Tab-separated table of C-alpha atoms and ligand atoms in Angstrom:
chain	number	residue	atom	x	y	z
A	1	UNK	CA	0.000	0.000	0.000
A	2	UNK	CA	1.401	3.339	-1.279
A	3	UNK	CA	0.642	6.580	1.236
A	4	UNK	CA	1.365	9.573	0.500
A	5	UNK	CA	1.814	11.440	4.168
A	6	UNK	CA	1.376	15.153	5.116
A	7	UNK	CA	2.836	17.292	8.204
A	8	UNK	CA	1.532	20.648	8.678
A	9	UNK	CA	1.500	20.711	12.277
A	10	UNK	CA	3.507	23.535	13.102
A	11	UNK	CA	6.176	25.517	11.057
A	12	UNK	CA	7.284	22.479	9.159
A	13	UNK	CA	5.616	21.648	5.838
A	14	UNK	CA	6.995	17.326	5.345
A	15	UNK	CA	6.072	15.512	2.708
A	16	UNK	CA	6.285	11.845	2.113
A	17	UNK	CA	5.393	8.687	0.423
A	18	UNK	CA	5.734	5.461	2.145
A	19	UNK	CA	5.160	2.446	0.557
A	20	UNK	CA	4.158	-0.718	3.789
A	21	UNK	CA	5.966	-3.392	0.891
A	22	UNK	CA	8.999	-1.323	0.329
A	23	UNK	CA	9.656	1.266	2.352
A	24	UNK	CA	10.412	4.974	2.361
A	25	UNK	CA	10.366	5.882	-1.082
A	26	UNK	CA	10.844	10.065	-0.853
A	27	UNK	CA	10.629	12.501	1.689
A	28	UNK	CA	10.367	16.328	0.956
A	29	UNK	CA	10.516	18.940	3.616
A	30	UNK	CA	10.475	22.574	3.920
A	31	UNK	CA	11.550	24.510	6.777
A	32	UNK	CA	9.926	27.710	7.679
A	33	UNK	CA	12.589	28.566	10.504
A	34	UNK	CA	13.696	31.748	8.581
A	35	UNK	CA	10.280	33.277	8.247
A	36	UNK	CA	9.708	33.035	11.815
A	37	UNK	CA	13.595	33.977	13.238
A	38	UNK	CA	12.759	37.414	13.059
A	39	UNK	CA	9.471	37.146	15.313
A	40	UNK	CA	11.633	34.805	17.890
A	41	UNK	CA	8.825	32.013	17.982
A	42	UNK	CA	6.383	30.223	15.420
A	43	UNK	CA	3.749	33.144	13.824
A	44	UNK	CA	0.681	30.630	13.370
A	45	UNK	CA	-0.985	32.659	10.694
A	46	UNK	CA	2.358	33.134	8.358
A	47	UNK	CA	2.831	29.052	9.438
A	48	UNK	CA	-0.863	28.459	7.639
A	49	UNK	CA	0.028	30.664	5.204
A	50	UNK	CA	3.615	29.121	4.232
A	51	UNK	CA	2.111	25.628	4.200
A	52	UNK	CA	-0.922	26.180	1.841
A	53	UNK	CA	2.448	27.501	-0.658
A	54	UNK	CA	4.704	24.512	-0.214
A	55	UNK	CA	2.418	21.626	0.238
A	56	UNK	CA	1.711	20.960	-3.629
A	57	UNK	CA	5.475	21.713	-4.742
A	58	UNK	CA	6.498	19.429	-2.385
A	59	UNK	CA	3.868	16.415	-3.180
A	60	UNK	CA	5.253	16.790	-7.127
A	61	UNK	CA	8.681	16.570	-5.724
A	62	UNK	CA	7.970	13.386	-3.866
A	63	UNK	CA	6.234	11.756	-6.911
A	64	UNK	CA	9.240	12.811	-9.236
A	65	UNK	CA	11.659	11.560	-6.734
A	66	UNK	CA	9.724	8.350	-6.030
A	67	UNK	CA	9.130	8.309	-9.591
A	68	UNK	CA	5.308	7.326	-8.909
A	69	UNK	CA	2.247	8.976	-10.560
A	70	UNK	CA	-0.715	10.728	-8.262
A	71	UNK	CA	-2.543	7.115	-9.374
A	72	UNK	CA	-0.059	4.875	-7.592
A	73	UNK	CA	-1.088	6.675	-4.493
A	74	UNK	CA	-3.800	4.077	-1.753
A	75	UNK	CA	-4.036	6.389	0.552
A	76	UNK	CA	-3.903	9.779	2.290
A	77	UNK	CA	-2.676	10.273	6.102
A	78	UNK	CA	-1.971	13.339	7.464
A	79	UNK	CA	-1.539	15.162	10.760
A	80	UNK	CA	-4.785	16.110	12.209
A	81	UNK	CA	-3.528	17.256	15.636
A	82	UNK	CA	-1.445	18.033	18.029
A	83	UNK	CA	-0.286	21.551	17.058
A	84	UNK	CA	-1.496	24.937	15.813
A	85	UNK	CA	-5.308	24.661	14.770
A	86	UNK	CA	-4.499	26.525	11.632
A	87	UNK	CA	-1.624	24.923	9.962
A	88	UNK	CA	-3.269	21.473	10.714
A	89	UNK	CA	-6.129	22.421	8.916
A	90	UNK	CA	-4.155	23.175	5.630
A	91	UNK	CA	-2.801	19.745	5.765
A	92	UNK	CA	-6.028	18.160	6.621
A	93	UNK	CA	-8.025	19.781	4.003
A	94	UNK	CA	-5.526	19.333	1.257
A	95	UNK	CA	-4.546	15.450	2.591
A	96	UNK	CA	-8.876	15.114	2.551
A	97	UNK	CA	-9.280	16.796	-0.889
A	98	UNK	CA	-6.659	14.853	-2.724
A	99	UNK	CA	-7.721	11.535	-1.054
A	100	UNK	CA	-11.197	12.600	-1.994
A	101	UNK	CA	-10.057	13.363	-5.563
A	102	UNK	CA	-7.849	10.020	-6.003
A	103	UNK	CA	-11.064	7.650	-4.291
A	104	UNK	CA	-8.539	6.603	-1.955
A	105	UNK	CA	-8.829	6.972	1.998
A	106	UNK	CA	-7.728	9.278	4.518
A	107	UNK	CA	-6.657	9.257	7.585
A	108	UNK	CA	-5.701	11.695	10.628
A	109	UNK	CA	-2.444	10.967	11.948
A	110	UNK	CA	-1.380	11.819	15.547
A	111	UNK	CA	1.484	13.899	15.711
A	112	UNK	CA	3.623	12.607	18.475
A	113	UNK	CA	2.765	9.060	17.272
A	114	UNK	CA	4.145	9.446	14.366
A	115	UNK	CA	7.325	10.965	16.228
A	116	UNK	CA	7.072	7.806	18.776
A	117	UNK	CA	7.051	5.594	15.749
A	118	UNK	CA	9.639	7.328	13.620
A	119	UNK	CA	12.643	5.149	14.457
A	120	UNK	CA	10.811	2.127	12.822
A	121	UNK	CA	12.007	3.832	9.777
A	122	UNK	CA	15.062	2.575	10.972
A	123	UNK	CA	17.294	-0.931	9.859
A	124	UNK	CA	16.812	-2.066	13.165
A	125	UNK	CA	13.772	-1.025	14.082
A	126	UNK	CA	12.678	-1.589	17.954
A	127	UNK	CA	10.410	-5.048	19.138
A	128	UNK	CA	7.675	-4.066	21.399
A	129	UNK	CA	6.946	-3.302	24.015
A	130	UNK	CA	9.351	-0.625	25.179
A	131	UNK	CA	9.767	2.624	26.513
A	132	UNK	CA	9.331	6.063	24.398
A	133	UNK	CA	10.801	9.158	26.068
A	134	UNK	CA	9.423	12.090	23.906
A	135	UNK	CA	10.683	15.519	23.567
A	136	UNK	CA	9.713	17.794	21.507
A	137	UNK	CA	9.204	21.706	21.203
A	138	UNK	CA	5.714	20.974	22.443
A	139	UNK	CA	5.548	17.681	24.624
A	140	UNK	CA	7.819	15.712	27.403
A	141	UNK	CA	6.458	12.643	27.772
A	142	UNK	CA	8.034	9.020	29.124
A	143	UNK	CA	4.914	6.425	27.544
A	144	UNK	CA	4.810	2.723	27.871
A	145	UNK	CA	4.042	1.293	24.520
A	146	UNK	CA	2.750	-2.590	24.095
A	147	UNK	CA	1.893	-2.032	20.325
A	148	UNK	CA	0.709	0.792	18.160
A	149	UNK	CA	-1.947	2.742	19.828
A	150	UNK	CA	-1.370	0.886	23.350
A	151	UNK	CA	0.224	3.771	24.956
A	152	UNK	CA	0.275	4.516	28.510
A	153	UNK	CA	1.561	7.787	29.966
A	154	UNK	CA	3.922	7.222	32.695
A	155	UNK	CA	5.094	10.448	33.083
A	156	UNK	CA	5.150	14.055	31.783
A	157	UNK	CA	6.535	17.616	31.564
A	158	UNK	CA	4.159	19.839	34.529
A	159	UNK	CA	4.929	22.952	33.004
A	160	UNK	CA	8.064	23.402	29.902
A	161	UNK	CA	8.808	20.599	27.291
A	162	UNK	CA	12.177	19.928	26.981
A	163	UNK	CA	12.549	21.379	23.630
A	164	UNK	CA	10.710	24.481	24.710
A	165	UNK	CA	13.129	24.787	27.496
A	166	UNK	CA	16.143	24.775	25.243
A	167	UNK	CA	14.284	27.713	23.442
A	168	UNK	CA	14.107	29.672	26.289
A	169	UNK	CA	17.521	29.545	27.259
A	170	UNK	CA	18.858	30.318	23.807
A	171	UNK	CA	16.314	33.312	23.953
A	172	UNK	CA	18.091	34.145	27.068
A	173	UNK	CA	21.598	34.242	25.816
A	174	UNK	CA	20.589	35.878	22.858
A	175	UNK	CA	20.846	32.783	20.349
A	176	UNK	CA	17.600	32.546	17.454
A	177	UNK	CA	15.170	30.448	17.310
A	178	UNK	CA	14.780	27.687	17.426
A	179	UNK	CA	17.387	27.625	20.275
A	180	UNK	CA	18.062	23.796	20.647
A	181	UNK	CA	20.677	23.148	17.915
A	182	UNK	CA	22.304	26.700	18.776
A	183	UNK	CA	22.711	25.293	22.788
A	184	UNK	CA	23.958	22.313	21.676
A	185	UNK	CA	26.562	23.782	19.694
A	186	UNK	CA	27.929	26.638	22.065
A	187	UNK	CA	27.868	23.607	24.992
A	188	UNK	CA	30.201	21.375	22.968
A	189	UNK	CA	32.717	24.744	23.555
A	190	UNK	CA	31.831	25.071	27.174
A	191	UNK	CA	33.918	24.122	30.086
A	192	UNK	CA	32.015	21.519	31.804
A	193	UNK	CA	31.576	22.173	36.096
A	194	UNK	CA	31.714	25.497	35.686
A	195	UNK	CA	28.584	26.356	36.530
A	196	UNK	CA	26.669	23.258	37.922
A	197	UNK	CA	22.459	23.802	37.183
A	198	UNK	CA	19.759	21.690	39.237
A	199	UNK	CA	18.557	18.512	38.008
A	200	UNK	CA	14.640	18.783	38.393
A	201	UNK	CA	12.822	16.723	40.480
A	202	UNK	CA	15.417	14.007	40.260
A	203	UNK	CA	15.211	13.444	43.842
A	204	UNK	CA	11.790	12.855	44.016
A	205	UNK	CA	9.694	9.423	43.355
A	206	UNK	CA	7.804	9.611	40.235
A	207	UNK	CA	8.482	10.170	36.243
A	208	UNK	CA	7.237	13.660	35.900
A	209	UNK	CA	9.096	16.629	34.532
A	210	UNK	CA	9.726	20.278	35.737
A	211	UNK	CA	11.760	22.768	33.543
A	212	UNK	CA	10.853	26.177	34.592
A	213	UNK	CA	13.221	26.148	38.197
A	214	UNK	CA	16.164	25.630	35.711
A	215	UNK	CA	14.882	28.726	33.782
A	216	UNK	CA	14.873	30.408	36.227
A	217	UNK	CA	18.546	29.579	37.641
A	218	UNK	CA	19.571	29.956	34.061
A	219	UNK	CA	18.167	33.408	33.906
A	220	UNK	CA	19.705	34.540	37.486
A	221	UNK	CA	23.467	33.298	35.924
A	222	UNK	CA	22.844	35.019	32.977
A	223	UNK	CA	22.386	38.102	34.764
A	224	UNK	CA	24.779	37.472	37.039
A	225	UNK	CA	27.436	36.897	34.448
A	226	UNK	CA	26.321	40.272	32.396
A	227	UNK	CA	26.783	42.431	35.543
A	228	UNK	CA	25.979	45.325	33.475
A	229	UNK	CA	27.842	44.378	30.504
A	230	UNK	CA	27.571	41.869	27.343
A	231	UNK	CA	27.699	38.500	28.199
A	232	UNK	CA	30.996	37.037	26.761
A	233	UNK	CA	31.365	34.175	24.483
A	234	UNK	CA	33.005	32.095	27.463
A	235	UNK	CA	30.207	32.705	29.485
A	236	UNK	CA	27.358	31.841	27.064
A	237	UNK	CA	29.381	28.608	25.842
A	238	UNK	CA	29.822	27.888	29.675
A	239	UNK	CA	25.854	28.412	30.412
A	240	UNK	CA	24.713	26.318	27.688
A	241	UNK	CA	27.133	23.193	28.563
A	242	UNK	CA	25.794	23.488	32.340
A	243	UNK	CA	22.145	24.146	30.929
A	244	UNK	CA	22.258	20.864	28.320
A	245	UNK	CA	24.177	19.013	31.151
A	246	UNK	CA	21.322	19.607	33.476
A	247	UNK	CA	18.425	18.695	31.229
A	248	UNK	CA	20.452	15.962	29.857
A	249	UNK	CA	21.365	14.283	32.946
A	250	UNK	CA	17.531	14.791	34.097
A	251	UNK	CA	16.262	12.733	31.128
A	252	UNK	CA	18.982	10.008	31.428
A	253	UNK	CA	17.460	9.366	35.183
A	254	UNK	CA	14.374	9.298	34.326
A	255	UNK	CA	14.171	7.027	31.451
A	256	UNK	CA	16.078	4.715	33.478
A	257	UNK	CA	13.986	4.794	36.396
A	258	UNK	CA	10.910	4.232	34.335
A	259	UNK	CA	12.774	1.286	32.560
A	260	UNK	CA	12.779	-0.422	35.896
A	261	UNK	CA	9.377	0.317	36.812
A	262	UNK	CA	8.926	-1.510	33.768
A	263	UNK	CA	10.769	-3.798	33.490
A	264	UNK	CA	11.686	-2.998	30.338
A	265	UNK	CA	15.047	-3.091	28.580
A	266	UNK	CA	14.355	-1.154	25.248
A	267	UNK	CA	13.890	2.657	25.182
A	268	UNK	CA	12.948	4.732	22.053
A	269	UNK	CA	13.537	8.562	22.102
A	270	UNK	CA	12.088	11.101	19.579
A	271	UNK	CA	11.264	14.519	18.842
A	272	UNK	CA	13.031	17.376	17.976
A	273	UNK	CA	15.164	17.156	21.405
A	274	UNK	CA	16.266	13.351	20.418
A	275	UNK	CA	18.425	14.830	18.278
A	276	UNK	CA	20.322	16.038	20.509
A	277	UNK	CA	23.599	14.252	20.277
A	278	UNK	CA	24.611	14.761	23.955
A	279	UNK	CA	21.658	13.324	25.231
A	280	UNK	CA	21.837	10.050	22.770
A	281	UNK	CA	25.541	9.369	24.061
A	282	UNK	CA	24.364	9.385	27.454
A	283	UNK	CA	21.940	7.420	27.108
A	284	UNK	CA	23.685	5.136	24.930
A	285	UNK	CA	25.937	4.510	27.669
A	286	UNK	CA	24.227	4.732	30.901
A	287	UNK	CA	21.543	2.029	29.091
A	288	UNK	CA	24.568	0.199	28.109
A	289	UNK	CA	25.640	-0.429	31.342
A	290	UNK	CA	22.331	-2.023	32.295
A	291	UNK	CA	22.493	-4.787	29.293
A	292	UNK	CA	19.461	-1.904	27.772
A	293	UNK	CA	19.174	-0.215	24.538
A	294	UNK	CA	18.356	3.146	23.087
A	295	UNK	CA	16.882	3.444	19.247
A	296	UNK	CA	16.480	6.558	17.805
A	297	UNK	CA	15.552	7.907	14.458
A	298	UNK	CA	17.873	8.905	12.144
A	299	UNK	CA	18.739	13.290	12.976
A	300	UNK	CA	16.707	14.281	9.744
A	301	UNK	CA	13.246	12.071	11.467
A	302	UNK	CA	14.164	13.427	14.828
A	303	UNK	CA	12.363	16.622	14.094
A	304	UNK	CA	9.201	17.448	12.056
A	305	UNK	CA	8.614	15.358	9.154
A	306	UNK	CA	6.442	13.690	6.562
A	307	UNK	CA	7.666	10.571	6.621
A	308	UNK	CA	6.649	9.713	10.017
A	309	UNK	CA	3.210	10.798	8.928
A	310	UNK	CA	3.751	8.448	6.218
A	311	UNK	CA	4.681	5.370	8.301
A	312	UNK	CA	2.021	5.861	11.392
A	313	UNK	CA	-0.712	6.493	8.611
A	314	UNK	CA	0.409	3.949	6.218
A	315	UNK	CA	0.654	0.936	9.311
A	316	UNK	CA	-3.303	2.265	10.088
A	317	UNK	CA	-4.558	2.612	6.631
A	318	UNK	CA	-3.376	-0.763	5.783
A	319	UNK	CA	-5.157	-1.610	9.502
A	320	UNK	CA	-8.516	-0.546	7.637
A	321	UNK	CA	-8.441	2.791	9.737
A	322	UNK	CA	-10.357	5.725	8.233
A	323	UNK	CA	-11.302	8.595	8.813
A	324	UNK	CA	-14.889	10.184	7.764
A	325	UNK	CA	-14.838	13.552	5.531
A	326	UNK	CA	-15.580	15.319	8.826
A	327	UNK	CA	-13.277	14.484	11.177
A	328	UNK	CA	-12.174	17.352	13.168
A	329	UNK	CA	-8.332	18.211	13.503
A	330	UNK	CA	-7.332	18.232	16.944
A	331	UNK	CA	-4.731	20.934	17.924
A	332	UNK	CA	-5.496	18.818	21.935
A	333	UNK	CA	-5.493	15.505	21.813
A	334	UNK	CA	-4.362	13.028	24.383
A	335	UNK	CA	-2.472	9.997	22.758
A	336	UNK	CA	-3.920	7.659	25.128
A	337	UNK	CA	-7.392	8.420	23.267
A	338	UNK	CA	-5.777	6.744	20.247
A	339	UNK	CA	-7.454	3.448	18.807
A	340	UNK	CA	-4.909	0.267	19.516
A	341	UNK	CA	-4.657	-0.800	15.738
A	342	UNK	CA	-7.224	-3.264	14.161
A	343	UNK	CA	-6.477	-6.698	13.722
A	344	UNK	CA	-6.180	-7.496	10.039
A	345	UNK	CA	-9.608	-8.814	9.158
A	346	UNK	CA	-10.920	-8.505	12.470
B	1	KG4	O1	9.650	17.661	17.189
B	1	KG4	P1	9.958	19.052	16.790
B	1	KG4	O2	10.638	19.289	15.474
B	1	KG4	O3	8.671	19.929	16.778
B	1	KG4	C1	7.643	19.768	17.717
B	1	KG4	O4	6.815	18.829	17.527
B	1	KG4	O5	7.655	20.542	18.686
B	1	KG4	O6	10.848	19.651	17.983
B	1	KG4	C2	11.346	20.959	17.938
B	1	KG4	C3	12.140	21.210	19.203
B	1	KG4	C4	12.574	22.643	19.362
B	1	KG4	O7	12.230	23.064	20.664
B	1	KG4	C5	14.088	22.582	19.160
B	1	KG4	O8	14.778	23.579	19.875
B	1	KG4	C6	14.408	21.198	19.663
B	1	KG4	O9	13.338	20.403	19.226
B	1	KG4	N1	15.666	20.691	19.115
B	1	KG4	C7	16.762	20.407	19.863
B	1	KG4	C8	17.774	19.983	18.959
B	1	KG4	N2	17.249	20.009	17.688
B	1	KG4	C9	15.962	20.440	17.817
B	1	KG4	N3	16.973	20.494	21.184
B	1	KG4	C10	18.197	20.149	21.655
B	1	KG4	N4	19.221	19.750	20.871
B	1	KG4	C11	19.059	19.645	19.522
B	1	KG4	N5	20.066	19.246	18.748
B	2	ZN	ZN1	7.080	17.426	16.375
C-alpha cells in the first residue's frame, strides 16, 4: 500500500510517500525557521500561510523523486492534531481533498505518534513493548508502549517541554530560534563544572518533569554573568554546557527509572530534542551499562517530518483505519485516546 503522508503541524511543511511493501520511497521537507527567526517564535498565521504555498510543490517533488504517478497513491494520512489549529487544517483539508479526488482513503495521523514511531524507519527497528521518552518543542512525555496505539503515559513535563526549554535559554543568551541546535553547539565549547544547574525533580519518586526552576537559575546566571555588561562568548558557551548538562542528565534518570518500573530493557527517544547528540551518548551509555538499549531515528526524522506521517498512517490505513470527511483536527489531543490498531480482518 502506497501513502502519500502530510505534516503541517507547526512551522514544518513534510512531505512523504511510504510504501508498507517497500519502504520509504521520498521525503520532501520545507523549513519555515527563517520566516519566523525574526518574530523569535512560530507566527501561526504566516505558518498556515507558508504551508498552503509549499504543500503541492512538495507532493510533485515526492512523486518525481519516487518516480510514482498521483494514481499509484492508496491512501492519504496526514496530521490532524497536536499543534497549531491553523496549519493542521491546511494539511487536513488538502490530505482530505486529494484523497477525496484520487477515491482513496484518509486518515488523521497523531502527531507525536508518528514521532514515537519514527525510528521504525530505521534498519533495526525496535520489538515491542518498550519505553518512548518524547521531547519535543511541544511535549515531554516518558509512555509505555505494548503495540501501536497501546500507549500509557507514565510520566510528563508539569509545566516546559524539553525542547521548549532549550528555546528559552537560547532566547536568554541571545541565540535565534529555534534555540536547541544553537545550545547544543555553544555547549560542545563550554567548560564543563563550571557552573553546575539543578537537576529537576530528580530526587523525588515519580516520572514527571519540571523545567521552569532551571529557567529560572539559568536566567539569574545570565544576569549574574552580564553584571551590566555583554555577556561574553566564554560565558554563554559555559551556560549552555551546564544548561544541556542539566536537562540531559535529568532525562537520562528518568528514562532509566521508568525502565525499571517496567521492566523494560528497550527505550525509544524522539522529537526534535532526540536529536540532541549529547543526550543520545548518554543514554547510549548509561543504558549500556544495564544490558538496555536506546533506538532513535535517524537526525533528519528526529524533528518534524512527513515521513513519520507516512509510516504511522500507512501501518493504520493498511489496519482498515479511516477517517470520515468530517473528522475534526485536533490541535489537543491526548495519545492515550488513540485506537490500539485493528487486527487485520478482524
Ligand atoms: O519535534 P519538533 O521538530 O517539533 C515539535 O513537535 O515541537 O521539535 C522541535 C524542538 C525545538 O524546541 C528545538 O529547539 C528542539 O526540538 N531541538 C533540539 C535539537 N534540535 C531540535 N533540542 C536540543 N538539541 C538539539 N540538537
Ligand atoms: Zn514534532
Amino acid at each position: 500500500m502506497l501513502v502519500l503522508g502530510l505534516e503541517t503541524s507547526c512551522d514544518e511543511t513534510g512531505v512523504a510517500l511510504y510504501d508498507t511493501g517497500r519502504g520509504l520511497l521520498a521525503d520532501a521537507l520545507f523549513s519555515q525557521v527563517d520566516i519566523h527567526v525574526e518574530y523569535g517564535g512560530v507566527v501561526p498565521e504566516l505558518a498556515s500561510r507558508d504551508h498552503i504555498r509549499k504543500a503541492l510543490p512538495l507532493l510533485d517533488q515526492v512523486l518525481a523523486d519516487a518516480g510514482c504517478a498521483a494514481g499509484d497513491i492508496d491512501g492519504v494520512a496526514y496530521t490532524a492534531g497536536p499543534g497549531l489549529v491553523g496549519a493542521l487544517m491546511v494539511g487536513a483539508t488538502l490530505g482530505r481533498a486529494l484523497a477525496w479526488g484520487w477515491g482513496v482513503p484518509a486518515l488523521g495521523v497523531h502527531h507525536m505518534e508518528g514521532h514515537l514511531l519514527a525510528p521504525m524507519l530505521e534498519a533495526e527497528p525496535p520489538q515491542f513493548p518498550f519505553v518512548a521518552l518524547l521531547v519535543s518543542g511541544g511535549h515531554t512525555q516518558l509512555v509505555r508502549v505494548d503495540a501501536i496505539g497501546r500507549y500509557r503515559i507514565l510520566g510528563e513535563s508539569l509545566d516546559d517541554a524539553a525542547g521548549e526549554a532549550f528555546d528559552k535559554a537560547a532566547k536568554m543568551l541571545g541565540l535565534p530560534y529555534p534555540g536547541g541546535p544553537h545550545i547544543a553547539r555553544l555547549a560542545g565549547h563550554g567548560t564543563p563544572g563550571r557552573f553546575d544547574f539543578p537537576r529537576p525533580m530528580v530526587n523525588r519518586p515519580g516520572l514527571d518533569f519540571s523545567f521552569s526552576g532551571l529557567k529560572t537559575h539559568t536566567l539569574n546566571t545570565v544576569e549574574q554573568c552580564r553584571a551590566g555588561g555583554r555577556l561574553s562568548e566564554r560565558d554563554a558557551c559555559d551556560i549552555a554546557a551546564a544548561f544541556e548538562e542539566a536537562v540531559v542528565a535529568t532525562l537520562v534518570i528518568k528514562c532509566r527509572r521508568a525502565l525499571r518500573q517496567e521492566h523494560l530493557k528497550r527505550l525509544v527517544i524522539a522529537g526534535g530534542v532526540s536529536a540532541n547528540r549529547t543526550l543520545r551518548s548518554r543514554l547510549q551509555q548509561a543504558l549500556a551499562r544495564e544490558g538496555a538499549r536506546v533506538y532513535y531515528p535517524a537526525p533528519q526524522y528526529c524533528t518534524d517530518n512527513g515521513a513519520m506521517i507516512a509510516y504511522a498512517g500507512a501501518v493504520r490505513l493498511a489496519a482498515g483505519q479511516v477517517d470520515p470527511p468530517e473528522a475534526p483536527v485536533r490541535p489537543r489531543w491526548p495519545m492515550e485516546e488513540l485506537p490500539p490498531l485493528a487486527v487485520a480482518g478482524g
